[in-house]
XYZ file of C-alpha atoms in Angstrom:
684
model
C -0.083 -0.005 -0.065
C 2.809 2.438 0.710
C 3.802 2.257 -3.033
C 0.431 3.415 -3.897
C 0.069 6.186 -1.043
C 3.467 7.631 -2.188
C 2.222 8.004 -5.827
C -1.242 9.114 -4.945
C 0.006 11.775 -2.533
C 2.121 13.563 -5.085
C -0.657 13.891 -7.623
C -3.655 14.484 -5.466
C -2.436 17.728 -4.618
C -3.044 18.514 -8.250
C -5.790 16.141 -9.007
C -8.794 16.353 -6.497
C -10.934 15.585 -9.571
C -13.415 12.750 -9.986
C -13.084 10.127 -12.290
C -15.419 10.165 -15.241
C -19.183 9.727 -14.413
C -21.979 9.823 -16.069
C -24.673 9.341 -18.386
C -28.016 10.361 -19.362
C -31.378 10.384 -17.779
C -32.308 7.235 -19.650
C -29.121 5.689 -17.987
C -28.533 2.087 -18.609
C -29.493 2.554 -22.301
C -26.282 0.831 -23.246
C -25.775 1.762 -26.634
C -27.168 5.093 -26.627
C -24.718 6.190 -23.810
C -21.764 4.395 -25.604
C -22.469 5.531 -28.919
C -23.778 9.228 -28.500
C -22.822 10.789 -25.152
C -19.477 9.179 -25.216
C -18.424 10.880 -28.291
C -19.290 14.510 -27.029
C -19.365 14.520 -23.253
C -16.379 15.154 -21.025
C -15.806 13.533 -17.896
C -16.751 16.520 -15.885
C -20.020 17.403 -17.812
C -22.428 15.228 -16.002
C -24.005 17.283 -13.243
C -27.840 17.267 -13.922
C -27.905 14.036 -15.942
C -26.219 11.199 -13.923
C -28.223 8.681 -12.163
C -25.369 7.879 -9.599
C -22.168 9.059 -8.562
C -20.487 6.151 -9.997
C -21.880 6.114 -13.679
C -20.086 8.027 -16.428
C -18.299 8.102 -19.975
C -14.917 8.093 -21.603
C -14.499 10.023 -24.720
C -12.336 8.747 -27.721
C -9.493 11.249 -26.885
C -8.866 9.575 -23.590
C -8.859 6.306 -25.106
C -6.377 7.141 -27.616
C -3.923 8.913 -25.085
C -3.989 5.895 -22.685
C -0.858 4.134 -22.705
C -2.503 0.629 -22.942
C -0.091 -2.389 -23.317
C -2.777 -4.564 -24.417
C -6.187 -3.905 -26.112
C -8.128 -4.811 -22.942
C -6.537 -2.254 -21.017
C -8.482 0.467 -22.827
C -11.090 -0.345 -20.013
C -8.735 1.048 -17.439
C -10.082 4.473 -18.424
C -13.173 3.418 -16.125
C -12.373 4.367 -12.644
C -11.236 1.640 -10.455
C -10.906 -1.022 -13.144
C -7.471 -2.576 -13.548
C -6.987 -5.057 -16.399
C -4.320 -7.913 -16.051
C -3.419 -11.307 -17.327
C -2.318 -14.526 -16.098
C -1.810 -16.328 -19.515
C -1.265 -15.956 -23.228
C -2.160 -12.852 -25.056
C -4.708 -14.342 -27.051
C -6.666 -15.194 -23.892
C -9.387 -13.037 -22.496
C -7.803 -10.623 -19.725
C -8.770 -10.541 -15.836
C -10.633 -7.767 -14.502
C -10.560 -6.342 -10.979
C -13.098 -3.555 -9.864
C -14.293 -2.530 -6.496
C -12.784 -5.331 -4.586
C -13.852 -8.058 -7.136
C -11.534 -10.319 -8.858
C -13.877 -10.654 -12.064
C -11.764 -13.342 -13.422
C -12.271 -13.082 -17.224
C -15.459 -10.949 -16.989
C -17.866 -12.347 -14.590
C -20.225 -9.617 -13.172
C -19.062 -6.995 -15.554
C -21.511 -6.806 -18.564
C -19.531 -5.742 -21.738
C -20.728 -4.852 -24.935
C -19.331 -3.522 -28.313
C -21.685 -1.379 -30.459
C -24.594 -3.116 -28.706
C -23.192 -6.659 -29.181
C -22.772 -8.577 -25.786
C -19.149 -9.916 -25.211
C -19.774 -11.910 -22.078
C -20.450 -15.700 -22.978
C -22.592 -17.889 -20.823
C -21.800 -21.390 -20.054
C -18.268 -20.936 -21.619
C -15.523 -23.433 -21.794
C -13.223 -21.716 -19.557
C -15.285 -19.376 -17.209
C -18.788 -17.922 -16.996
C -19.185 -14.396 -18.458
C -15.841 -14.892 -20.436
C -14.991 -11.500 -21.817
C -12.524 -11.503 -24.698
C -11.726 -8.092 -26.168
C -9.137 -9.213 -28.557
C -11.301 -8.791 -31.546
C -11.453 -4.962 -30.852
C -9.481 -2.544 -33.310
C -8.637 0.301 -30.823
C -8.944 3.065 -33.501
C -12.410 2.351 -34.210
C -13.568 2.695 -30.687
C -15.597 5.997 -30.211
C -15.796 6.004 -26.421
C -17.065 4.132 -23.446
C -20.062 4.371 -21.200
C -20.193 2.639 -17.838
C -22.013 1.920 -14.802
C -21.390 0.496 -11.587
C -23.882 -1.385 -9.351
C -27.362 -2.958 -10.181
C -29.120 0.367 -10.529
C -29.777 0.613 -14.265
C -33.008 -0.898 -15.584
C -31.446 -1.407 -19.202
C -28.445 -3.577 -17.714
C -29.165 -7.323 -17.250
C -26.980 -10.275 -17.113
C -23.600 -10.050 -15.548
C -24.090 -6.222 -15.010
C -24.626 -6.215 -11.116
C -20.822 -4.906 -10.388
C -20.457 -3.094 -13.456
C -21.096 -2.679 -17.022
C -19.044 -1.252 -19.893
C -20.555 -0.089 -23.269
C -18.199 0.694 -26.254
C -19.085 2.324 -29.337
C -17.763 2.067 -32.699
C -16.889 5.218 -35.130
C -19.067 5.443 -38.175
C -16.297 7.383 -40.142
C -12.378 7.729 -39.799
C -9.914 9.347 -41.874
C -7.765 7.231 -44.415
C -4.713 6.068 -42.485
C -2.045 3.508 -41.984
C 0.225 2.701 -39.000
C 3.201 0.485 -38.308
C 4.311 -0.454 -34.875
C 7.464 -2.509 -33.839
C 8.788 -2.891 -30.368
C 10.885 -5.044 -28.131
C 9.696 -8.584 -26.962
C 8.853 -9.319 -30.590
C 5.928 -6.987 -31.022
C 4.806 -5.993 -34.533
C 1.539 -4.381 -35.658
C 0.161 -3.113 -38.864
C -3.217 -0.899 -39.102
C -4.921 0.459 -42.033
C -8.376 2.119 -42.498
C -10.198 3.829 -45.283
C -13.708 4.900 -46.130
C -15.824 6.142 -49.087
C -19.227 7.839 -49.345
C -21.578 5.189 -50.742
C -25.161 6.209 -51.527
C -26.680 8.235 -48.847
C -24.178 6.818 -46.070
C -20.494 5.969 -45.469
C -18.691 2.939 -45.945
C -15.624 2.206 -43.457
C -13.225 -0.600 -43.890
C -10.276 -1.248 -41.458
C -8.016 -4.156 -40.403
C -5.104 -4.915 -38.201
C -2.240 -7.660 -38.165
C -0.298 -8.227 -35.134
C 2.374 -10.605 -33.816
C 3.869 -10.729 -30.027
C 6.302 -12.999 -28.493
C 6.553 -11.538 -24.887
C 9.481 -12.108 -22.477
C 8.704 -15.752 -21.994
C 11.108 -18.672 -22.434
C 8.880 -20.194 -24.701
C 7.419 -17.214 -26.895
C 3.733 -16.668 -27.168
C 4.182 -16.356 -30.947
C 0.788 -14.623 -31.077
C -0.543 -14.090 -34.425
C -3.817 -11.996 -34.715
C -5.834 -10.646 -37.526
C -8.947 -8.316 -37.361
C -11.075 -7.161 -40.208
C -14.155 -4.706 -39.886
C -16.781 -3.530 -42.560
C -19.101 -0.782 -41.620
C -21.704 1.034 -43.168
C -23.624 3.913 -41.593
C -26.459 6.362 -42.731
C -27.970 9.114 -40.863
C -26.854 9.911 -37.380
C -27.451 8.315 -33.810
C -30.862 9.913 -33.475
C -32.138 9.038 -37.181
C -30.216 6.410 -39.055
C -28.720 2.997 -38.970
C -25.509 1.068 -39.340
C -24.583 -2.520 -40.421
C -21.141 -3.933 -39.573
C -19.370 -7.169 -40.252
C -16.360 -8.398 -38.294
C -13.708 -11.030 -38.384
C -11.024 -12.115 -35.814
C -8.465 -15.039 -35.842
C -5.660 -15.500 -33.465
C -3.131 -18.309 -32.417
C -0.973 -18.628 -29.610
C 1.219 -20.294 -26.962
C 0.709 -19.348 -23.297
C 2.786 -19.354 -20.165
C 0.109 -19.849 -17.611
C 0.735 -19.134 -13.813
C 3.541 -21.381 -12.558
C 4.167 -22.859 -8.907
C 6.459 -20.560 -7.057
C 8.620 -23.477 -5.995
C 9.353 -24.324 -9.609
C 11.112 -20.996 -9.771
C 12.815 -20.902 -6.569
C 14.173 -24.506 -6.974
C 15.484 -23.528 -10.512
C 13.317 -25.984 -12.437
C 12.094 -22.967 -14.698
C 13.113 -19.297 -14.787
C 10.818 -16.451 -13.972
C 9.306 -16.334 -17.536
C 9.459 -20.151 -18.000
C 6.932 -22.680 -17.960
C 6.434 -26.458 -16.933
C 4.339 -27.135 -20.105
C 5.410 -25.244 -23.287
C 2.572 -26.650 -25.332
C -0.114 -24.611 -23.425
C -1.910 -22.135 -25.626
C -4.945 -21.681 -27.661
C -6.743 -20.592 -30.791
C -9.618 -18.405 -31.441
C -12.072 -17.175 -34.089
C -14.853 -14.904 -34.020
C -17.365 -13.592 -36.736
C -20.162 -11.373 -36.422
C -22.911 -9.468 -38.099
C -24.645 -6.632 -36.381
C -26.809 -3.473 -36.792
C -28.376 -0.502 -35.083
C -31.450 1.681 -35.831
C -32.965 4.802 -34.400
C -35.587 6.921 -35.254
C -37.785 9.693 -33.881
C -41.574 8.669 -33.774
C -43.624 11.710 -35.418
C -47.107 9.939 -35.682
C -49.353 7.953 -33.690
C -49.668 7.559 -29.982
C -45.792 7.011 -29.709
C -45.188 10.473 -31.363
C -42.728 12.579 -29.641
C -40.472 9.662 -28.587
C -37.600 7.903 -30.016
C -37.013 4.291 -30.888
C -33.520 2.565 -30.828
C -32.907 -0.883 -31.718
C -30.058 -3.360 -32.544
C -29.584 -6.962 -33.731
C -26.559 -9.377 -33.982
C -25.611 -12.857 -34.813
C -21.959 -14.050 -33.565
C -20.100 -17.255 -34.130
C -17.238 -17.658 -31.285
C -14.927 -20.721 -31.616
C -12.183 -21.378 -28.893
C -9.704 -24.032 -27.770
C -7.661 -23.564 -24.694
C -4.698 -25.971 -23.788
C -4.081 -25.424 -20.193
C -2.022 -27.592 -17.632
C -2.522 -26.097 -14.249
C -1.829 -29.035 -11.802
C 0.821 -30.701 -13.976
C 0.953 -34.290 -12.602
C -1.438 -34.265 -9.930
C -4.299 -36.372 -11.462
C -2.365 -38.088 -14.218
C 1.123 -39.017 -13.150
C 2.176 -40.388 -16.507
C 0.746 -38.167 -19.124
C 0.194 -34.852 -17.013
C -2.919 -32.951 -16.473
C -3.188 -30.712 -19.538
C -6.814 -30.279 -20.906
C -8.380 -28.818 -23.932
C -11.327 -26.677 -23.304
C -13.280 -26.388 -26.608
C -16.551 -24.375 -27.884
C -18.102 -23.516 -30.858
C -21.004 -21.105 -30.191
C -23.682 -19.337 -31.958
C -25.335 -16.321 -30.556
C -28.029 -14.429 -31.734
C -30.052 -11.466 -30.226
C -31.215 -7.807 -30.089
C -32.789 -5.102 -28.079
C -35.359 -2.329 -28.599
C -36.309 0.411 -26.491
C -38.662 3.464 -26.625
C -38.131 6.866 -24.873
C -39.884 10.124 -24.721
C -40.346 13.204 -22.459
C -43.688 13.455 -20.655
C -45.654 16.102 -18.690
C -47.834 14.560 -15.936
C -49.327 16.105 -12.998
C -47.604 19.219 -13.462
C -44.256 17.599 -13.562
C -41.662 16.637 -16.161
C -40.690 12.891 -16.586
C -38.740 11.000 -18.947
C -39.774 7.479 -19.641
C -37.742 4.702 -21.051
C -39.126 1.160 -21.994
C -37.412 -1.658 -23.674
C -36.824 -5.359 -24.026
C -33.779 -7.427 -24.934
C -33.384 -11.121 -25.926
C -30.406 -13.465 -26.586
C -30.189 -17.128 -27.775
C -27.082 -19.298 -27.333
C -26.457 -22.517 -29.056
C -22.960 -23.965 -27.710
C -21.113 -27.220 -27.915
C -18.558 -27.160 -25.270
C -16.421 -30.105 -24.190
C -13.232 -30.894 -21.803
C -10.548 -33.227 -23.411
C -7.556 -34.525 -21.610
C -4.608 -33.846 -23.784
C -0.753 -34.391 -23.897
C 1.053 -31.843 -25.689
C -2.315 -30.955 -27.366
C -2.866 -34.609 -28.474
C -6.289 -35.793 -27.430
C -6.105 -38.749 -24.904
C -9.711 -38.759 -23.696
C -13.066 -36.990 -23.668
C -13.843 -35.752 -19.943
C -17.140 -34.286 -20.788
C -19.311 -33.046 -23.709
C -22.289 -30.632 -23.504
C -24.632 -29.259 -25.940
C -26.367 -26.397 -24.363
C -29.153 -24.007 -25.554
C -29.809 -21.089 -23.511
C -32.860 -18.607 -24.330
C -33.974 -15.696 -22.429
C -34.526 -11.866 -22.158
C -35.483 -9.144 -20.147
C -38.014 -6.240 -20.060
C -38.064 -3.058 -18.257
C -39.392 0.319 -17.741
C -37.712 3.389 -16.130
C -38.964 6.816 -15.323
C -37.047 9.869 -14.441
C -39.263 12.442 -12.465
C -38.243 16.168 -11.707
C -39.985 16.805 -8.595
C -38.591 20.324 -7.943
C -35.568 22.223 -9.486
C -33.259 20.605 -7.052
C -34.990 16.984 -6.797
C -35.295 14.102 -9.179
C -35.683 10.466 -8.905
C -34.986 7.535 -11.231
C -37.110 4.499 -10.659
C -37.264 1.382 -12.665
C -38.175 -2.303 -12.555
C -36.738 -5.145 -14.681
C -37.760 -8.706 -14.990
C -35.454 -11.392 -16.648
C -36.265 -14.911 -17.771
C -33.841 -17.770 -18.591
C -34.454 -21.451 -19.858
C -31.622 -23.646 -20.774
C -31.484 -27.206 -22.013
C -28.150 -29.370 -21.886
C -27.846 -32.525 -23.912
C -24.853 -34.208 -22.797
C -22.768 -34.973 -19.583
C -24.786 -32.829 -17.565
C -28.140 -33.259 -19.131
C -31.089 -31.521 -17.863
C -33.602 -28.683 -18.342
C -33.615 -25.638 -16.052
C -35.310 -22.455 -16.028
C -35.676 -19.269 -13.653
C -36.858 -15.764 -13.662
C -36.003 -12.797 -11.609
C -37.657 -9.468 -10.645
C -35.452 -6.520 -10.057
C -36.258 -3.004 -8.635
C -34.065 -0.243 -9.013
C -34.232 3.285 -7.926
C -32.039 6.549 -7.284
C -32.972 9.940 -5.650
C -30.574 12.797 -6.711
C -30.663 16.160 -4.971
C -28.711 19.411 -5.931
C -27.219 20.778 -2.804
C -26.059 23.818 -4.835
C -24.945 24.547 -8.233
C -22.442 22.081 -9.333
C -22.974 19.648 -6.485
C -25.369 16.715 -6.565
C -26.044 13.730 -3.894
C -27.103 10.467 -4.985
C -28.848 7.629 -3.197
C -29.314 4.472 -4.920
C -30.472 0.686 -4.420
C -31.360 -1.992 -6.587
C -31.319 -5.710 -7.387
C -29.145 -7.312 -10.314
C -27.749 -10.721 -11.077
C -25.486 -12.987 -12.999
C -26.469 -16.237 -14.724
C -24.567 -19.433 -13.753
C -23.030 -22.101 -15.848
C -25.974 -24.400 -16.913
C -23.826 -27.462 -16.180
C -23.616 -26.657 -12.587
C -27.339 -25.996 -12.414
C -29.025 -29.212 -14.038
C -29.629 -32.044 -12.001
C -26.620 -34.148 -13.402
C -24.385 -31.105 -13.045
C -21.929 -30.238 -10.352
C -23.137 -30.879 -6.736
C -26.382 -32.126 -8.287
C -27.455 -28.907 -9.742
C -26.881 -26.877 -6.475
C -25.928 -23.649 -8.268
C -28.763 -21.102 -9.008
C -29.504 -20.364 -12.626
C -30.027 -16.721 -11.771
C -27.923 -15.511 -8.904
C -29.079 -12.418 -7.457
C -27.163 -9.307 -6.008
C -28.726 -6.405 -3.751
C -26.852 -3.450 -3.784
C -26.996 0.068 -2.140
C -24.847 3.271 -2.493
C -24.566 6.859 -1.472
C -22.702 9.233 -3.346
C -21.692 12.928 -4.135
C -20.468 14.566 -7.364
C -19.154 18.261 -7.199
C -17.457 20.516 -9.378
C -15.188 21.955 -6.530
C -13.405 24.387 -8.626
C -13.718 25.388 -12.400
C -12.230 22.470 -14.388
C -12.115 20.299 -11.297
C -14.578 17.591 -10.624
C -14.697 14.930 -7.920
C -16.935 12.063 -6.968
C -16.977 10.182 -3.741
C -19.161 6.825 -3.456
C -19.758 4.427 -0.535
C -21.294 1.283 -1.711
C -22.366 -2.198 -0.522
C -23.521 -5.340 -2.529
C -24.489 -8.673 -1.514
C -24.334 -11.770 -3.660
C -26.408 -14.985 -2.963
C -23.693 -16.775 -4.782
C -20.313 -15.611 -5.916
C -18.537 -16.738 -9.033
C -15.107 -17.809 -8.102
C -12.325 -19.165 -10.177
C -11.355 -22.755 -9.409
C -7.657 -23.126 -10.601
C -7.458 -26.786 -10.291
C -9.785 -27.363 -13.148
C -9.568 -23.878 -15.187
C -12.990 -23.086 -14.666
C -15.320 -20.769 -12.801
C -18.090 -22.096 -10.395
C -20.890 -20.987 -8.336
C -19.470 -20.126 -4.862
C -20.368 -18.964 -1.317
C -22.580 -15.738 -0.544
C -20.569 -12.579 -0.188
C -20.820 -8.988 0.844
C -18.508 -6.077 -0.223
C -18.591 -2.759 1.331
C -16.227 0.198 -0.002
C -15.463 3.513 -0.751
C -14.384 5.226 -4.042
C -13.049 8.324 -4.879
C -12.437 9.647 -8.304
C -11.034 13.156 -9.596
C -10.770 14.855 -12.899
C -8.830 18.078 -13.314
C -8.431 20.079 -16.604
C -6.480 23.260 -15.775
C -6.061 23.707 -19.738
C -7.376 22.764 -22.749
C -4.359 20.636 -23.466
C -3.828 19.084 -20.055
C -5.970 16.761 -17.938
C -5.033 14.994 -14.566
C -7.109 12.053 -13.553
C -7.132 9.914 -10.428
C -9.059 6.805 -8.920
C -8.930 4.932 -5.785
C -11.427 2.370 -4.451
C -11.219 0.837 -1.047
C -13.309 -2.465 -0.254
C -13.983 -4.895 2.627
C -14.822 -8.352 0.952
C -15.894 -11.126 3.105
C -18.063 -14.408 2.592
C -21.184 -14.135 4.747
C -21.742 -17.823 5.416
C -20.233 -19.813 8.434
C -18.008 -22.258 6.248
C -15.016 -23.239 8.774
C -12.522 -22.669 5.956
C -12.745 -18.771 6.574
C -14.493 -15.858 5.312
C -11.901 -14.050 3.350
C -12.535 -13.906 -0.229
C -9.479 -15.256 -2.268
C -8.007 -13.009 -4.837
C -10.186 -9.888 -3.815
C -7.932 -6.864 -3.383
C -8.749 -4.357 -0.794
C -7.195 -1.358 -2.648
C -7.264 -0.591 -6.520
C -6.284 2.738 -7.977
C -4.766 4.768 -10.868
C -3.498 7.919 -11.781
C -3.145 9.426 -15.236
C -1.895 12.631 -17.228
C -3.365 13.319 -20.511
C -1.481 15.752 -22.921
C -3.803 16.903 -25.843
C -2.795 18.710 -28.882
C -0.047 20.703 -27.439
C 1.265 22.038 -30.721
C 2.343 18.845 -32.344
C 2.546 16.873 -29.101
C 0.181 14.518 -27.268
C 0.573 11.685 -24.918
C -0.378 10.107 -21.643
C 0.998 8.687 -18.510
C -0.559 6.041 -16.193
C 0.181 4.582 -12.959
C -1.971 1.313 -11.968
C -2.053 -0.486 -8.814
C -3.986 -3.176 -6.951
C -3.156 -3.987 -3.604
C -2.408 -6.914 -1.137
C -4.993 -9.632 -1.145
C -5.588 -13.022 0.487
C -5.259 -16.272 -1.620
C -7.171 -18.614 0.514
C -10.210 -18.223 2.714
C -8.322 -18.273 6.151
C -6.168 -15.352 5.042
C -3.036 -17.268 5.887
C -1.464 -16.976 2.567
C -1.398 -13.454 0.881
C -0.167 -11.910 -2.368
C 1.549 -8.619 -2.254
C -0.349 -6.938 -5.096
C 0.977 -5.057 -8.191
C 1.982 -1.571 -9.686
C 3.336 -0.176 -12.621
C 3.832 3.042 -14.854
C 3.283 3.234 -18.576
C 3.526 6.255 -20.970
C 3.048 7.041 -24.546
C 4.264 10.419 -26.487
C 3.266 11.211 -29.919
C 4.543 14.063 -32.385
C 2.302 14.956 -35.433
C 3.694 16.661 -38.378
C 1.414 19.304 -40.388
C 0.954 16.753 -43.234
C -0.680 14.082 -41.040
C 2.618 12.014 -40.302
C 2.772 10.889 -36.737
C 5.702 9.416 -34.801
C 4.809 7.663 -31.553
C 6.716 5.864 -28.756
C 5.093 3.696 -25.772
C 7.249 2.712 -22.910
C 5.680 0.146 -20.722
C 6.473 -0.966 -16.944
C 8.754 2.293 -17.058
C 10.578 1.296 -13.798
C 10.777 -2.392 -14.455
C 8.288 -3.414 -11.762
C 9.258 -7.060 -10.698
C 5.592 -7.563 -9.318
C 3.227 -10.480 -10.178
C 0.185 -9.596 -12.646
C -1.627 -12.582 -11.115
C -1.345 -14.891 -8.145
C -3.194 -18.002 -6.977
C -2.910 -20.653 -4.254
C -3.770 -24.283 -5.025
C -2.270 -27.745 -5.158
C -0.609 -29.288 -8.073
C 2.366 -31.894 -8.239
C 5.629 -32.008 -9.807
C 7.539 -35.084 -10.833
C 8.896 -36.804 -7.629
C 6.493 -35.198 -5.261
C 3.988 -36.925 -3.047
C 0.939 -38.313 -5.018
C -1.234 -35.828 -2.867
C 0.630 -32.911 -4.440
C 1.849 -29.792 -2.870
C -0.225 -26.658 -1.994
C 1.811 -23.577 -3.315
C 1.354 -20.137 -4.633
C 1.280 -19.813 -8.457
C 2.300 -16.607 -10.092
C 2.329 -14.941 -13.420
C 4.802 -11.909 -13.643
C 4.337 -8.695 -15.117
C 6.295 -8.070 -18.289
C 9.431 -6.288 -18.021
C 10.299 -2.886 -19.332
C 9.417 -2.752 -23.035
C 9.325 -0.041 -25.915
C 7.200 0.248 -29.044
C 7.747 2.723 -31.910
C 4.705 3.722 -34.207
C 4.895 5.572 -37.499
C 1.339 6.631 -38.686
C -0.026 8.582 -41.782
C -3.336 10.209 -42.126
C -4.281 10.814 -45.784
């Protein structure tokens, strides 16, 4: 913690400014917030529109200036969110928010241009959120929420949600990047007016080895074709996307293997671990004002999508614990089709002499997935462990009303109901269904100009892996299909000084069943009931148009709430998460960003007898743009060459010659050492 305090002390003197918040009065309208508000609103322009103190937007400019080592770290512009990794670069990242280790995306609903990214009943982890298909230059901005207070947000959104928009137009450009640790990337984009709209095409190719003794050899390609006509209030878009990646992976390794010299700090006991992924999607959005009929005066927005995801992960976490001859490597496979969409209607309304805004909508989603687990040796199949064909169908309907009672008091009240049914034909055969009613509400009082207080309460949920819910599933189907979460928070947002904004939020959230990661099998599973209480401070200070300071820190107290004798500490739940950033914007030809990211010490087992130290690092980027559109950039990552670990776990595995019952040990995945990347880009 001392490392964080020393960093934050030097900056909070300048920064007392809140982290981005906010949204619109129809908050929770995911794609509207991401695609429209994010492009035009600044972090500090949220008084009078936000539903809670922990809701906000991130503009495109901040995404471009953040020194992100990997594409998933673009999400670190969301206050209190840290993105890290414990495996190869082709795999979904790990996300930490408000004292939650969200593994690969549990309880943080993420969407891109209205398409959900979280995957249900996934081969590796419930809510798996792989962002490697995103091309960073195409992101238009981010809208985010925290807590279960937004009626339009459904599955996985109880802790938080992130909605990323994509641009409709981009200047013709190319960019080439090369750096240490075997990093290369090429990007190109171009567009043309077609008919009454605009056609945009973009693609990237990337390669990365990393510092690993057995290089990742990541090979990744992305392509996007997008047609847009009209604007976000009256128009439509159609987008096709393709993504393909192959890689090797150095997973978390037993600490004793490193200290005993069996492998180096960047080594692996099974160099055949790795993965391959493919994603294809077709999606569209539509918005129109309603000018006739009984719906006149409102606006309709809609989106639809179809996605194909294919993934294979080869992981050997326990080495020779279960199979002392061939080892414990497994292949986790899935082939998935997802189809769905959403529609909403919003309009202002004057009733009983008061001004209101009404938003009502529904969303639906269907998943058809084949998922299996095979025992393998050096990626060669040995035996099928289990195989499931799962179909999940469901959706939610909601209504939300924002009412302005006085010039200084407004309320946002909503209800949502979700229904989900699933059928499993396979190892864990069965049929299950559940529904959940979710009330939500906020009261917002303007104390004086530039200062608002928020009080919020609501219910949300995450769905659980169907294989643990069916009668033949884990523990005879003991997991709830829809695990509810109840939350409350109180917060304040204030423009303390010109160009200085701050938010302070106290929160509590209770889960009836927390999703936890079981490293023994490389899978998330439904766990014990839990509670988190915490405090979050965010600050944004922009003394000049060309300079912005930003800081965020979240303290949390995380405990299981049952009486299990194993203990009530929640493994991998950090008590402190924080970040500091500086953005340099168009200072003549110069632009860039500096970021400090930190997550604190945390327990690794329930009785708190084994702990991890946490992690911190500094990253920076700098760009110089010539008048003709030629740009030179440099990125420096892990500037001070921190030797911290990016991820830590504690579990039992077995190395050759050890007792049959194995050895319980810390398993670590180190931060990448200092590295540098150089970019040359040209806008035409």
